[in-house]
mmCIF file of C-alpha atoms and ligand atoms in Angstrom:
data_model
loop_
_atom_site.group_PDB
_atom_site.id
_atom_site.type_symbol
_atom_site.label_atom_id
_atom_site.label_comp_id
_atom_site.label_asym_id
_atom_site.label_seq_id
_atom_site.Cartn_x
_atom_site.Cartn_y
_atom_site.Cartn_z
ATOM 1 C CA MET A 28 -33.287 -5.694 -8.679
ATOM 2 C CA GLU A 29 -34.773 -3.494 -6.817
ATOM 3 C CA VAL A 30 -31.808 -2.502 -4.767
ATOM 4 C CA LYS A 31 -30.427 -2.033 -8.235
ATOM 5 C CA ILE A 32 -33.154 0.047 -10.006
ATOM 6 C CA GLN A 33 -32.866 2.098 -6.409
ATOM 7 C CA LYS A 34 -28.900 2.588 -6.652
ATOM 8 C CA THR A 35 -29.263 3.713 -10.518
ATOM 9 C CA LEU A 36 -32.155 6.191 -9.853
ATOM 10 C CA SER A 37 -29.839 7.916 -6.942
ATOM 11 C CA MET A 38 -27.512 7.766 -9.241
ATOM 12 C CA CYS A 39 -28.750 9.871 -11.687
ATOM 13 C CA LYS A 40 -30.059 12.120 -9.196
ATOM 14 C CA ASN A 41 -26.352 13.084 -7.667
ATOM 15 C CA LEU A 42 -25.799 13.447 -10.761
ATOM 16 C CA MET A 43 -27.840 15.828 -12.237
ATOM 17 C CA LYS A 44 -27.394 17.532 -8.927
ATOM 18 C CA GLU A 45 -23.670 17.841 -10.341
ATOM 19 C CA VAL A 46 -24.761 19.051 -13.675
ATOM 20 C CA LYS A 47 -26.797 21.652 -12.141
ATOM 21 C CA THR A 48 -24.391 22.914 -10.015
ATOM 22 C CA TRP A 49 -21.566 23.002 -13.074
ATOM 23 C CA GLY A 50 -24.617 24.986 -15.242
ATOM 24 C CA CYS A 51 -24.050 27.340 -12.752
ATOM 25 C CA LEU A 52 -20.879 28.453 -13.240
ATOM 26 C CA GLN A 53 -19.520 30.755 -14.456
ATOM 27 C CA GLN A 54 -18.251 30.350 -18.520
ATOM 28 C CA THR A 55 -14.684 31.810 -18.985
ATOM 29 C CA GLY A 56 -14.499 33.476 -22.884
ATOM 30 C CA LEU A 57 -10.320 33.266 -24.786
ATOM 31 C CA SER A 58 -9.103 35.755 -27.143
ATOM 32 C CA LEU A 59 -7.150 33.976 -30.214
ATOM 33 C CA ARG A 60 -4.596 36.587 -28.888
ATOM 34 C CA TYR A 61 -4.316 34.824 -25.452
ATOM 35 C CA MET A 62 -4.597 30.990 -26.989
ATOM 36 C CA MET A 63 -1.394 32.016 -29.471
ATOM 37 C CA GLU A 64 0.189 33.976 -26.472
ATOM 38 C CA PHE A 65 -0.079 31.315 -23.923
ATOM 39 C CA GLY A 66 -0.233 28.547 -25.761
ATOM 40 C CA SER A 67 3.352 29.426 -27.697
ATOM 41 C CA ASN A 68 5.359 29.100 -24.209
ATOM 42 C CA PRO A 69 3.567 24.935 -23.953
ATOM 43 C CA THR A 70 6.830 24.702 -20.809
ATOM 44 C CA PRO A 71 5.544 21.823 -18.339
ATOM 45 C CA LYS A 72 4.057 24.509 -15.676
ATOM 46 C CA ASN A 73 2.042 26.095 -18.820
ATOM 47 C CA LEU A 74 0.601 22.641 -20.070
ATOM 48 C CA LEU A 75 -0.127 22.022 -15.780
ATOM 49 C CA ILE A 76 -2.067 24.892 -16.041
ATOM 50 C CA SER A 77 -4.061 24.806 -19.161
ATOM 51 C CA ALA A 78 -5.327 21.384 -18.334
ATOM 52 C CA GLN A 79 -6.396 22.814 -15.157
ATOM 53 C CA PHE A 80 -8.425 25.306 -16.949
ATOM 54 C CA LEU A 81 -10.239 22.496 -19.050
ATOM 55 C CA HIS A 82 -10.869 20.244 -16.121
ATOM 56 C CA LYS A 83 -13.065 22.771 -14.942
ATOM 57 C CA GLU A 84 -14.201 24.851 -17.720
ATOM 58 C CA LEU A 85 -14.765 22.384 -20.194
ATOM 59 C CA PRO A 86 -17.690 20.650 -17.063
ATOM 60 C CA ILE A 87 -18.994 24.148 -17.247
ATOM 61 C CA ARG A 88 -19.688 24.593 -20.914
ATOM 62 C CA ILE A 89 -20.709 20.927 -20.899
ATOM 63 C CA ALA A 90 -23.602 21.449 -18.336
ATOM 64 C CA ARG A 91 -24.912 24.412 -19.499
ATOM 65 C CA ARG A 92 -25.529 22.691 -22.754
ATOM 66 C CA ALA A 93 -26.915 19.848 -21.049
ATOM 67 C CA ILE A 94 -29.280 21.676 -18.982
ATOM 68 C CA GLU A 95 -30.986 24.021 -21.566
ATOM 69 C CA LEU A 96 -31.292 20.141 -23.742
ATOM 70 C CA HIS A 97 -34.073 18.836 -20.629
ATOM 71 C CA THR A 98 -35.690 22.399 -20.754
ATOM 72 C CA LEU A 99 -36.412 21.872 -24.389
ATOM 73 C CA PRO A 100 -39.764 22.509 -26.099
ATOM 74 C CA HIS A 101 -41.405 20.178 -28.087
ATOM 75 C CA GLY A 102 -40.143 17.064 -26.566
ATOM 76 C CA LEU A 103 -36.481 17.135 -28.979
ATOM 77 C CA SER A 104 -34.553 15.555 -25.954
ATOM 78 C CA HIS A 105 -36.668 13.006 -26.324
ATOM 79 C CA ARG A 106 -36.520 12.416 -29.793
ATOM 80 C CA PRO A 107 -34.676 8.748 -30.644
ATOM 81 C CA PRO A 108 -31.344 10.263 -32.388
ATOM 82 C CA VAL A 109 -30.740 12.985 -29.490
ATOM 83 C CA LEU A 110 -32.048 10.356 -26.293
ATOM 84 C CA LYS A 111 -29.347 7.928 -27.882
ATOM 85 C CA ASN A 112 -26.157 10.780 -26.718
ATOM 86 C CA MET A 113 -28.177 11.506 -23.821
ATOM 87 C CA ASN A 114 -27.978 8.603 -22.117
ATOM 88 C CA ASP A 115 -24.507 9.837 -22.521
ATOM 89 C CA GLU A 116 -24.637 12.024 -19.269
ATOM 90 C CA LYS A 117 -24.329 8.956 -17.549
ATOM 91 C CA GLU A 118 -20.837 8.956 -17.747
ATOM 92 C CA PHE A 119 -20.245 12.274 -17.253
ATOM 93 C CA THR A 120 -17.056 11.928 -16.171
ATOM 94 C CA GLU A 121 -15.641 9.860 -18.741
ATOM 95 C CA LEU A 122 -17.040 11.638 -21.176
ATOM 96 C CA ILE A 123 -14.887 14.548 -20.189
ATOM 97 C CA LYS A 124 -11.815 12.921 -21.330
ATOM 98 C CA SER A 125 -13.454 12.022 -24.601
ATOM 99 C CA ILE A 126 -15.263 14.768 -25.232
ATOM 100 C CA LYS A 127 -14.097 16.409 -28.815
ATOM 101 C CA VAL A 128 -14.763 12.883 -30.441
ATOM 102 C CA ARG A 129 -17.597 12.090 -28.657
ATOM 103 C CA HIS A 130 -18.711 15.984 -30.126
ATOM 104 C CA ASN A 131 -18.137 14.188 -33.270
ATOM 105 C CA ASN A 132 -21.731 13.429 -33.599
ATOM 106 C CA VAL A 133 -23.967 16.413 -32.057
ATOM 107 C CA VAL A 134 -24.411 18.064 -35.435
ATOM 108 C CA PRO A 135 -25.568 15.344 -38.174
ATOM 109 C CA THR A 136 -27.855 14.123 -34.522
ATOM 110 C CA MET A 137 -29.578 16.846 -33.234
ATOM 111 C CA ALA A 138 -29.751 18.105 -36.827
ATOM 112 C CA LEU A 139 -31.710 14.532 -37.965
ATOM 113 C CA GLY A 140 -33.804 15.289 -34.127
ATOM 114 C CA VAL A 141 -35.083 18.607 -35.314
ATOM 115 C CA GLN A 142 -35.046 17.655 -39.133
ATOM 116 C CA GLN A 143 -38.481 15.246 -37.028
ATOM 117 C CA LEU A 144 -39.655 18.062 -35.598
ATOM 118 C CA LYS A 145 -39.511 20.906 -38.284
ATOM 119 C CA ASN A 146 -43.189 21.602 -38.873
ATOM 120 C CA VAL A 147 -43.720 21.218 -35.124
ATOM 121 C CA PHE A 148 -42.164 24.527 -34.162
ATOM 122 C CA GLU A 149 -44.470 27.879 -34.456
ATOM 123 C CA ASP A 150 -41.545 29.772 -34.100
ATOM 124 C CA PRO A 151 -38.566 29.002 -35.916
ATOM 125 C CA ASP A 152 -36.537 31.590 -34.590
ATOM 126 C CA GLU A 153 -36.906 29.419 -31.903
ATOM 127 C CA ILE A 154 -34.977 26.855 -32.590
ATOM 128 C CA ASP A 155 -32.361 28.452 -35.001
ATOM 129 C CA GLU A 156 -31.605 30.582 -31.441
ATOM 130 C CA PHE A 157 -30.787 26.918 -30.400
ATOM 131 C CA LEU A 158 -29.282 26.424 -32.819
ATOM 132 C CA ASP A 159 -26.816 28.832 -32.809
ATOM 133 C CA ARG A 160 -26.114 28.127 -29.486
ATOM 134 C CA ILE A 161 -25.334 24.465 -29.291
ATOM 135 C CA TYR A 162 -23.132 24.834 -32.407
ATOM 136 C CA MET A 163 -21.452 27.941 -30.963
ATOM 137 C CA SER A 164 -20.218 26.010 -27.594
ATOM 138 C CA ARG A 165 -19.436 22.985 -29.560
ATOM 139 C CA ILE A 166 -17.030 25.121 -32.114
ATOM 140 C CA GLY A 167 -15.305 26.897 -28.297
ATOM 141 C CA ILE A 168 -15.152 23.467 -26.629
ATOM 142 C CA ARG A 169 -13.572 21.689 -29.861
ATOM 143 C CA MET A 170 -11.230 24.387 -30.159
ATOM 144 C CA LEU A 171 -9.925 24.426 -26.387
ATOM 145 C CA ILE A 172 -9.472 21.046 -26.554
ATOM 146 C CA GLY A 173 -7.609 20.947 -29.684
ATOM 147 C CA GLN A 174 -5.480 23.819 -28.768
ATOM 148 C CA HIS A 175 -4.785 22.058 -25.002
ATOM 149 C CA VAL A 176 -4.025 18.292 -27.708
ATOM 150 C CA GLU A 177 -2.030 19.732 -29.764
ATOM 151 C CA LEU A 178 -0.083 21.449 -27.191
ATOM 152 C CA HIS A 179 1.455 18.399 -26.191
ATOM 153 C CA ASN A 180 2.533 17.585 -29.642
ATOM 154 C CA PRO A 181 6.444 17.369 -29.619
ATOM 155 C CA ASN A 182 7.038 18.986 -33.107
ATOM 156 C CA PRO A 183 4.264 21.035 -34.103
ATOM 157 C CA PRO A 184 4.353 22.163 -37.711
ATOM 158 C CA PRO A 185 6.427 25.434 -38.130
ATOM 159 C CA SER A 186 4.296 28.643 -36.982
ATOM 160 C CA CYS A 187 2.429 26.685 -35.620
ATOM 161 C CA VAL A 188 0.371 27.096 -32.099
ATOM 162 C CA GLY A 189 -1.837 24.915 -31.294
ATOM 163 C CA TYR A 190 -4.544 25.017 -34.015
ATOM 164 C CA ILE A 191 -3.518 28.708 -34.793
ATOM 165 C CA HIS A 192 -1.438 29.112 -37.529
ATOM 166 C CA THR A 193 0.673 32.572 -36.874
ATOM 167 C CA ASN A 194 0.946 33.482 -40.609
ATOM 168 C CA MET A 195 -1.872 32.308 -42.497
ATOM 169 C CA SER A 196 -1.623 33.240 -45.577
ATOM 170 C CA PRO A 197 -5.797 34.332 -46.320
ATOM 171 C CA VAL A 198 -5.120 33.480 -50.458
ATOM 172 C CA ASN A 199 -3.100 29.943 -49.684
ATOM 173 C CA VAL A 200 -5.932 28.935 -47.656
ATOM 174 C CA ALA A 201 -9.061 30.296 -49.853
ATOM 175 C CA ARG A 202 -6.869 28.635 -53.042
ATOM 176 C CA ASN A 203 -6.992 25.287 -51.387
ATOM 177 C CA ALA A 204 -10.795 25.213 -50.274
ATOM 178 C CA SER A 205 -11.407 26.039 -53.765
ATOM 179 C CA GLU A 206 -9.768 23.330 -55.260
ATOM 180 C CA ASP A 207 -11.151 21.329 -53.057
ATOM 181 C CA ALA A 208 -14.621 22.853 -53.655
ATOM 182 C CA ARG A 209 -14.359 22.571 -56.996
ATOM 183 C CA SER A 210 -13.440 18.584 -56.704
ATOM 184 C CA MET A 211 -16.642 18.219 -55.782
ATOM 185 C CA CYS A 212 -18.322 19.928 -57.653
ATOM 186 C CA TYR A 213 -16.870 17.718 -60.980
ATOM 187 C CA GLY A 214 -17.992 14.783 -59.032
ATOM 188 C CA GLU A 215 -21.347 15.554 -59.364
ATOM 189 C CA TYR A 216 -22.103 18.018 -62.294
ATOM 190 C CA GLY A 217 -18.742 16.910 -64.105
ATOM 191 C CA SER A 218 -18.174 20.147 -65.083
ATOM 192 C CA ALA A 219 -16.932 22.945 -62.785
ATOM 193 C CA ALA A 220 -16.786 26.553 -63.005
ATOM 194 C CA ASP A 221 -12.895 28.456 -62.666
ATOM 195 C CA VAL A 222 -12.045 30.249 -59.212
ATOM 196 C CA ARG A 223 -9.748 32.869 -59.505
ATOM 197 C CA ILE A 224 -8.596 34.750 -56.515
ATOM 198 C CA TYR A 225 -7.570 37.941 -55.863
ATOM 199 C CA GLY A 226 -4.928 39.259 -53.141
ATOM 200 C CA ASP A 227 -1.649 38.339 -52.155
ATOM 201 C CA PRO A 228 -0.420 35.549 -51.424
ATOM 202 C CA ASP A 229 2.382 36.422 -49.076
ATOM 203 C CA PHE A 230 -0.044 38.596 -46.833
ATOM 204 C CA THR A 231 -0.107 36.485 -43.543
ATOM 205 C CA PHE A 232 -1.945 36.881 -40.186
ATOM 206 C CA PRO A 233 -2.633 34.604 -37.333
ATOM 207 C CA TYR A 234 -5.836 32.500 -37.425
ATOM 208 C CA VAL A 235 -7.315 29.380 -37.396
ATOM 209 C CA PRO A 236 -6.386 27.396 -41.102
ATOM 210 C CA ALA A 237 -9.179 24.995 -40.681
ATOM 211 C CA HIS A 238 -11.775 27.253 -40.300
ATOM 212 C CA LEU A 239 -11.158 29.310 -42.670
ATOM 213 C CA HIS A 240 -10.950 25.979 -44.956
ATOM 214 C CA LEU A 241 -14.283 25.114 -43.983
ATOM 215 C CA MET A 242 -16.374 28.790 -44.300
ATOM 216 C CA VAL A 243 -14.582 29.710 -48.079
ATOM 217 C CA PHE A 244 -15.256 25.821 -48.836
ATOM 218 C CA GLU A 245 -18.628 26.865 -48.192
ATOM 219 C CA LEU A 246 -18.593 30.004 -49.786
ATOM 220 C CA VAL A 247 -17.505 28.685 -52.678
ATOM 221 C CA LYS A 248 -19.860 25.283 -53.051
ATOM 222 C CA ASN A 249 -22.523 27.631 -53.008
ATOM 223 C CA SER A 250 -21.239 29.795 -55.295
ATOM 224 C CA LEU A 251 -20.137 26.993 -58.047
ATOM 225 C CA ARG A 252 -24.016 25.127 -57.056
ATOM 226 C CA ALA A 253 -25.272 28.646 -58.344
ATOM 227 C CA VAL A 254 -23.579 28.854 -61.106
ATOM 228 C CA GLN A 255 -23.877 25.413 -62.356
ATOM 229 C CA ASP A 256 -27.451 25.165 -61.913
ATOM 230 C CA HIS A 257 -28.046 29.443 -64.079
ATOM 231 C CA PHE A 258 -26.050 28.337 -66.872
ATOM 232 C CA MET A 259 -27.618 24.699 -67.287
ATOM 233 C CA ASP A 260 -29.006 25.359 -70.348
ATOM 234 C CA SER A 261 -26.751 27.767 -71.785
ATOM 235 C CA ASP A 262 -24.138 27.468 -74.440
ATOM 236 C CA GLU A 263 -22.131 30.526 -72.828
ATOM 237 C CA VAL A 264 -18.856 29.471 -70.843
ATOM 238 C CA ALA A 265 -20.055 30.024 -67.303
ATOM 239 C CA PRO A 266 -18.477 33.038 -65.679
ATOM 240 C CA PRO A 267 -15.422 32.316 -63.550
ATOM 241 C CA ILE A 268 -16.205 32.887 -59.140
ATOM 242 C CA ARG A 269 -13.968 35.867 -57.939
ATOM 243 C CA ILE A 270 -12.156 35.995 -54.470
ATOM 244 C CA ILE A 271 -10.891 38.720 -53.489
ATOM 245 C CA THR A 272 -8.546 38.897 -50.349
ATOM 246 C CA ALA A 273 -8.284 42.476 -48.350
ATOM 247 C CA ASP A 274 -6.272 43.038 -45.504
ATOM 248 C CA GLY A 275 -7.660 45.495 -43.480
ATOM 249 C CA ILE A 276 -6.791 47.510 -40.298
ATOM 250 C CA GLU A 277 -9.680 45.710 -38.102
ATOM 251 C CA ASP A 278 -10.510 43.197 -40.787
ATOM 252 C CA VAL A 279 -9.527 40.672 -43.009
ATOM 253 C CA THR A 280 -12.496 40.179 -45.353
ATOM 254 C CA ILE A 281 -12.803 37.721 -47.686
ATOM 255 C CA LYS A 282 -15.218 38.148 -50.915
ATOM 256 C CA VAL A 283 -16.942 35.657 -53.092
ATOM 257 C CA SER A 284 -18.656 36.298 -55.966
ATOM 258 C CA ASP A 285 -20.294 35.012 -58.813
ATOM 259 C CA GLU A 286 -22.987 35.275 -61.058
ATOM 260 C CA GLY A 287 -25.497 32.233 -60.039
ATOM 261 C CA GLY A 288 -28.045 34.603 -60.574
ATOM 262 C CA GLY A 289 -28.720 35.569 -56.911
ATOM 263 C CA ILE A 290 -31.274 34.810 -54.373
ATOM 264 C CA PRO A 291 -34.968 36.329 -54.683
ATOM 265 C CA ARG A 292 -35.052 39.197 -51.659
ATOM 266 C CA SER A 293 -37.657 37.336 -50.873
ATOM 267 C CA GLY A 294 -35.754 34.274 -49.600
ATOM 268 C CA LEU A 295 -32.707 36.001 -48.267
ATOM 269 C CA PRO A 296 -33.903 36.214 -44.575
ATOM 270 C CA LYS A 297 -33.984 32.733 -44.696
ATOM 271 C CA ILE A 298 -30.526 31.454 -45.812
ATOM 272 C CA PHE A 299 -29.229 31.551 -42.519
ATOM 273 C CA THR A 300 -31.804 29.752 -41.457
ATOM 274 C CA TYR A 301 -30.882 26.205 -40.342
ATOM 275 C CA LEU A 302 -32.745 23.171 -42.631
ATOM 276 C CA TYR A 303 -33.475 26.047 -45.389
ATOM 277 C CA SER A 304 -32.233 24.760 -49.141
ATOM 278 C CA THR A 305 -33.192 25.153 -51.910
ATOM 279 C CA ALA A 306 -31.410 22.315 -53.783
ATOM 280 C CA ARG A 307 -33.168 19.899 -55.230
ATOM 281 C CA ASN A 308 -31.755 16.650 -53.919
ATOM 282 C CA ALA A 309 -32.503 18.283 -50.118
ATOM 283 C CA SER A 310 -33.555 15.059 -47.707
ATOM 284 C CA TRP A 311 -32.330 13.863 -44.143
ATOM 285 C CA ASP A 312 -32.002 10.294 -44.579
ATOM 286 C CA GLU A 313 -30.822 8.947 -40.700
ATOM 287 C CA ASN A 314 -29.064 6.029 -42.847
ATOM 288 C CA GLU A 315 -27.131 8.160 -44.853
ATOM 289 C CA PRO A 316 -23.391 8.744 -43.335
ATOM 290 C CA SER A 317 -22.428 12.804 -42.722
ATOM 291 C CA ASP A 318 -19.445 14.972 -41.476
ATOM 292 C CA LEU A 319 -21.448 17.476 -40.783
ATOM 293 C CA GLY A 320 -19.643 19.017 -37.652
ATOM 294 C CA THR A 321 -16.630 18.373 -38.048
ATOM 295 C CA THR A 322 -13.853 20.836 -38.421
ATOM 296 C CA ASP A 323 -12.150 20.043 -42.140
ATOM 297 C CA ASN A 324 -15.882 19.500 -44.433
ATOM 298 C CA ILE A 325 -19.296 20.461 -42.579
ATOM 299 C CA SER A 326 -21.251 18.488 -46.172
ATOM 300 C CA VAL A 327 -20.428 15.875 -47.815
ATOM 301 C CA LYS A 328 -22.829 17.048 -50.711
ATOM 302 C CA MET A 329 -23.093 20.321 -52.965
ATOM 303 C CA ALA A 330 -25.673 21.142 -51.690
ATOM 304 C CA GLY A 331 -28.744 19.940 -49.308
ATOM 305 C CA ASN A 332 -28.352 20.008 -45.837
ATOM 306 C CA GLY A 333 -29.516 23.664 -45.099
ATOM 307 C CA TYR A 334 -26.667 23.859 -43.102
ATOM 308 C CA GLY A 335 -23.698 26.055 -44.405
ATOM 309 C CA LEU A 336 -23.959 29.110 -44.003
ATOM 310 C CA PRO A 337 -25.030 29.391 -40.853
ATOM 311 C CA ILE A 338 -22.494 27.281 -39.667
ATOM 312 C CA CYS A 339 -19.458 29.165 -41.798
ATOM 313 C CA ARG A 340 -21.198 32.444 -39.956
ATOM 314 C CA LEU A 341 -21.005 30.381 -36.617
ATOM 315 C CA TYR A 342 -17.047 30.015 -36.690
ATOM 316 C CA ALA A 343 -16.753 33.775 -38.445
ATOM 317 C CA ARG A 344 -17.910 34.748 -34.891
ATOM 318 C CA TYR A 345 -16.821 33.061 -32.525
ATOM 319 C CA PHE A 346 -13.127 35.046 -33.531
ATOM 320 C CA GLY A 347 -14.952 38.677 -33.660
ATOM 321 C CA GLY A 348 -15.289 38.359 -37.395
ATOM 322 C CA ASP A 349 -19.024 38.116 -39.171
ATOM 323 C CA LEU A 350 -20.521 37.192 -42.647
ATOM 324 C CA GLN A 351 -22.574 38.719 -45.148
ATOM 325 C CA VAL A 352 -24.828 37.989 -48.132
ATOM 326 C CA ILE A 353 -25.768 40.491 -50.848
ATOM 327 C CA SER A 354 -26.969 39.478 -53.742
ATOM 328 C CA MET A 355 -28.836 40.688 -57.315
ATOM 329 C CA GLU A 356 -31.646 38.629 -58.386
ATOM 330 C CA GLY A 357 -30.676 37.861 -61.751
ATOM 331 C CA TYR A 358 -27.339 38.225 -61.767
ATOM 332 C CA GLY A 359 -25.381 36.887 -59.246
ATOM 333 C CA THR A 360 -24.164 36.934 -55.226
ATOM 334 C CA ASP A 361 -21.570 38.308 -53.055
ATOM 335 C CA ALA A 362 -20.402 37.317 -49.668
ATOM 336 C CA TYR A 363 -18.072 38.949 -47.290
ATOM 337 C CA LEU A 364 -16.297 36.793 -44.512
ATOM 338 C CA HIS A 365 -15.441 39.916 -42.619
ATOM 339 C CA LEU A 366 -12.102 37.782 -39.983
ATOM 340 C CA SER A 367 -11.404 40.056 -37.496
ATOM 341 C CA ARG A 368 -7.378 40.467 -36.831
ATOM 342 C CA LEU A 369 -6.781 41.646 -34.041
ATOM 343 C CA GLY A 370 -7.903 38.507 -32.280
ATOM 344 C CA ASP A 371 -9.023 40.257 -29.066
ATOM 345 C CA SER A 372 -12.376 39.775 -29.121
ATOM 346 C CA GLN A 373 -13.391 36.927 -26.506
ATOM 347 C CA GLU A 374 -14.912 33.703 -27.771
ATOM 348 C CA PRO A 375 -18.773 34.386 -27.693
ATOM 349 C CA LEU A 376 -19.923 32.202 -24.453
ATOM 350 C CA PRO A 377 -23.969 31.032 -24.947
HETATM 351 N N1 ATP B 24 -24.091 31.976 -54.377
HETATM 352 C C1 ATP B 24 -25.077 31.552 -53.830
HETATM 353 N N2 ATP B 24 -26.007 31.950 -55.329
HETATM 354 C C2 ATP B 24 -27.277 31.275 -55.079
HETATM 355 N N3 ATP B 24 -27.977 30.688 -53.850
HETATM 356 C C3 ATP B 24 -27.219 30.726 -52.547
HETATM 357 C C4 ATP B 24 -26.017 31.378 -52.784
HETATM 358 N N4 ATP B 24 -25.517 30.279 -51.615
HETATM 359 C C5 ATP B 24 -26.319 30.258 -50.681
HETATM 360 N N5 ATP B 24 -27.170 30.290 -51.067
HETATM 361 C C6 ATP B 24 -28.987 30.156 -50.855
HETATM 362 O O1 ATP B 24 -28.753 29.654 -50.167
HETATM 363 C C7 ATP B 24 -29.441 28.485 -49.479
HETATM 364 C C8 ATP B 24 -29.082 27.584 -47.987
HETATM 365 O O2 ATP B 24 -27.711 27.806 -48.138
HETATM 366 P P1 ATP B 24 -26.359 26.822 -47.047
HETATM 367 O O3 ATP B 24 -25.181 26.929 -47.521
HETATM 368 O O4 ATP B 24 -26.957 27.104 -45.872
HETATM 369 O O5 ATP B 24 -27.282 25.105 -47.394
HETATM 370 P P2 ATP B 24 -27.357 24.371 -48.736
HETATM 371 O O6 ATP B 24 -25.910 24.777 -49.762
HETATM 372 O O7 ATP B 24 -28.299 24.312 -49.243
HETATM 373 O O8 ATP B 24 -26.724 23.209 -47.730
HETATM 374 P P3 ATP B 24 -25.624 22.249 -47.583
HETATM 375 O O9 ATP B 24 -25.957 22.125 -45.891
HETATM 376 O O10 ATP B 24 -25.176 21.551 -47.629
HETATM 377 O O11 ATP B 24 -24.170 23.710 -47.732
HETATM 378 C C9 ATP B 24 -29.080 27.202 -50.416
HETATM 379 O O12 ATP B 24 -30.206 26.346 -51.117
HETATM 380 C C10 ATP B 24 -29.404 28.470 -51.670
HETATM 381 O O13 ATP B 24 -30.648 27.840 -51.834
#
C-alpha cells in the first residue's frame, strides 16, 4: 500500500514538474488569415506540420491555465466542482488527445465554483479578469483543435477552411441566429418581437459562422427579453428589433437595436461582469443541465446566468473585434458588434 502511495506521489511530482516546464514556454498566437491560408491546402505535409504545432502548443496553453488554477485565491481550485476537473490533471497526456471533449464542461464547472464563492471575493474585478483569461484561452484551444480536426475532412463543405467560411454572409448568419433566439423566446414567453435585418445578403467576408451565430443569438435574446418585459402590461404591439450590418474597410459592424426600455446608467458598468443578471429566474442549480460553453449556445434559457455579454465580447475580441453596448434608459439599447474584416490580428493569448 505504502509503495503504491509513494509511486503515486512521485508521479504527481513529476507531472507538476512537467506542467511547470510547459507553462513557462511562450504561447504562439495565430491569425484568422494564417489559419485560412494554411488550411486551404491540407496536404499530408501540412497536416503533419499542423499536428506538430498542436502537439507543442496545446500543452503550453493548458499548462498555463493549470498553473493559474492552482494559484487561485480563496481556495477556488479546491471547490468540489472545480476539483472534479483538476483530478484530470493526472491523465495529462491522455487529456491532450481528448481535450476538446473535456473542455465542454469547463465553463459550467468553473461558473458553479465561482457562484459558490461569489460573496467571498473582495475585489470582483479579480474574478472577472480570471474568468476572461480562462474563457479566452478556451476559445483559442477549441478553435485550434477544431481547425486541425476539420482539415482531415475529406469532403469539406464548400467555401470552408476548417471552421472558417471564406464567404460568410453576416446577414444570413444573423437571420438564422435571430430565428433561433425568437424560437427560444416563443418557448418561454409565448410570443416574440419581430426582428428586421438590414444589409446586403450577398456581402460576404471570411469569418467563423459558429462564432458569429453565438454572438448575434446572445444579443438578440437579450433584446427580445427586454422588449417582452418592457411591453408586458402594454396593449401596444411590441416594436421590432433592428439588426443593421455595415461593411467598412477595417470592420464589419453589426448593430442590434431594441426599444426594450434600456439599461440604467448605474447598471451599465456591471453588464460585462460575470454572474450579473437582472433575470427574475437568475439561479444556479448544480443539477441543472447546461450548454454553457459549447460553440453553438452558451445558454439554454432566455436569461439568468449573466454570461451572455462577457462571453460574447470575448468571441468578438478573439479575432480582433469588440462589443459595445450603449443604452438610453426609458427607451432602448444598441449593441455594436465589431468584427475585424482584415483577419490579421493575432489571437489574444492570456
Ligand atoms: N438589450 C438589453 N436591454 C436591457 N437590458 C439588457 C440588454 N442586454 C443586456 N441587458 C442587461 O444586462 C444583463 C446581463 O446580460 P447577459 O447577457 O450578460 O446575461 P443574462 O442575459 O442576464 O443571462 P445569460 O447568461 O443567460 O445571457 C441582463 O440581465 C440585463 O439586465
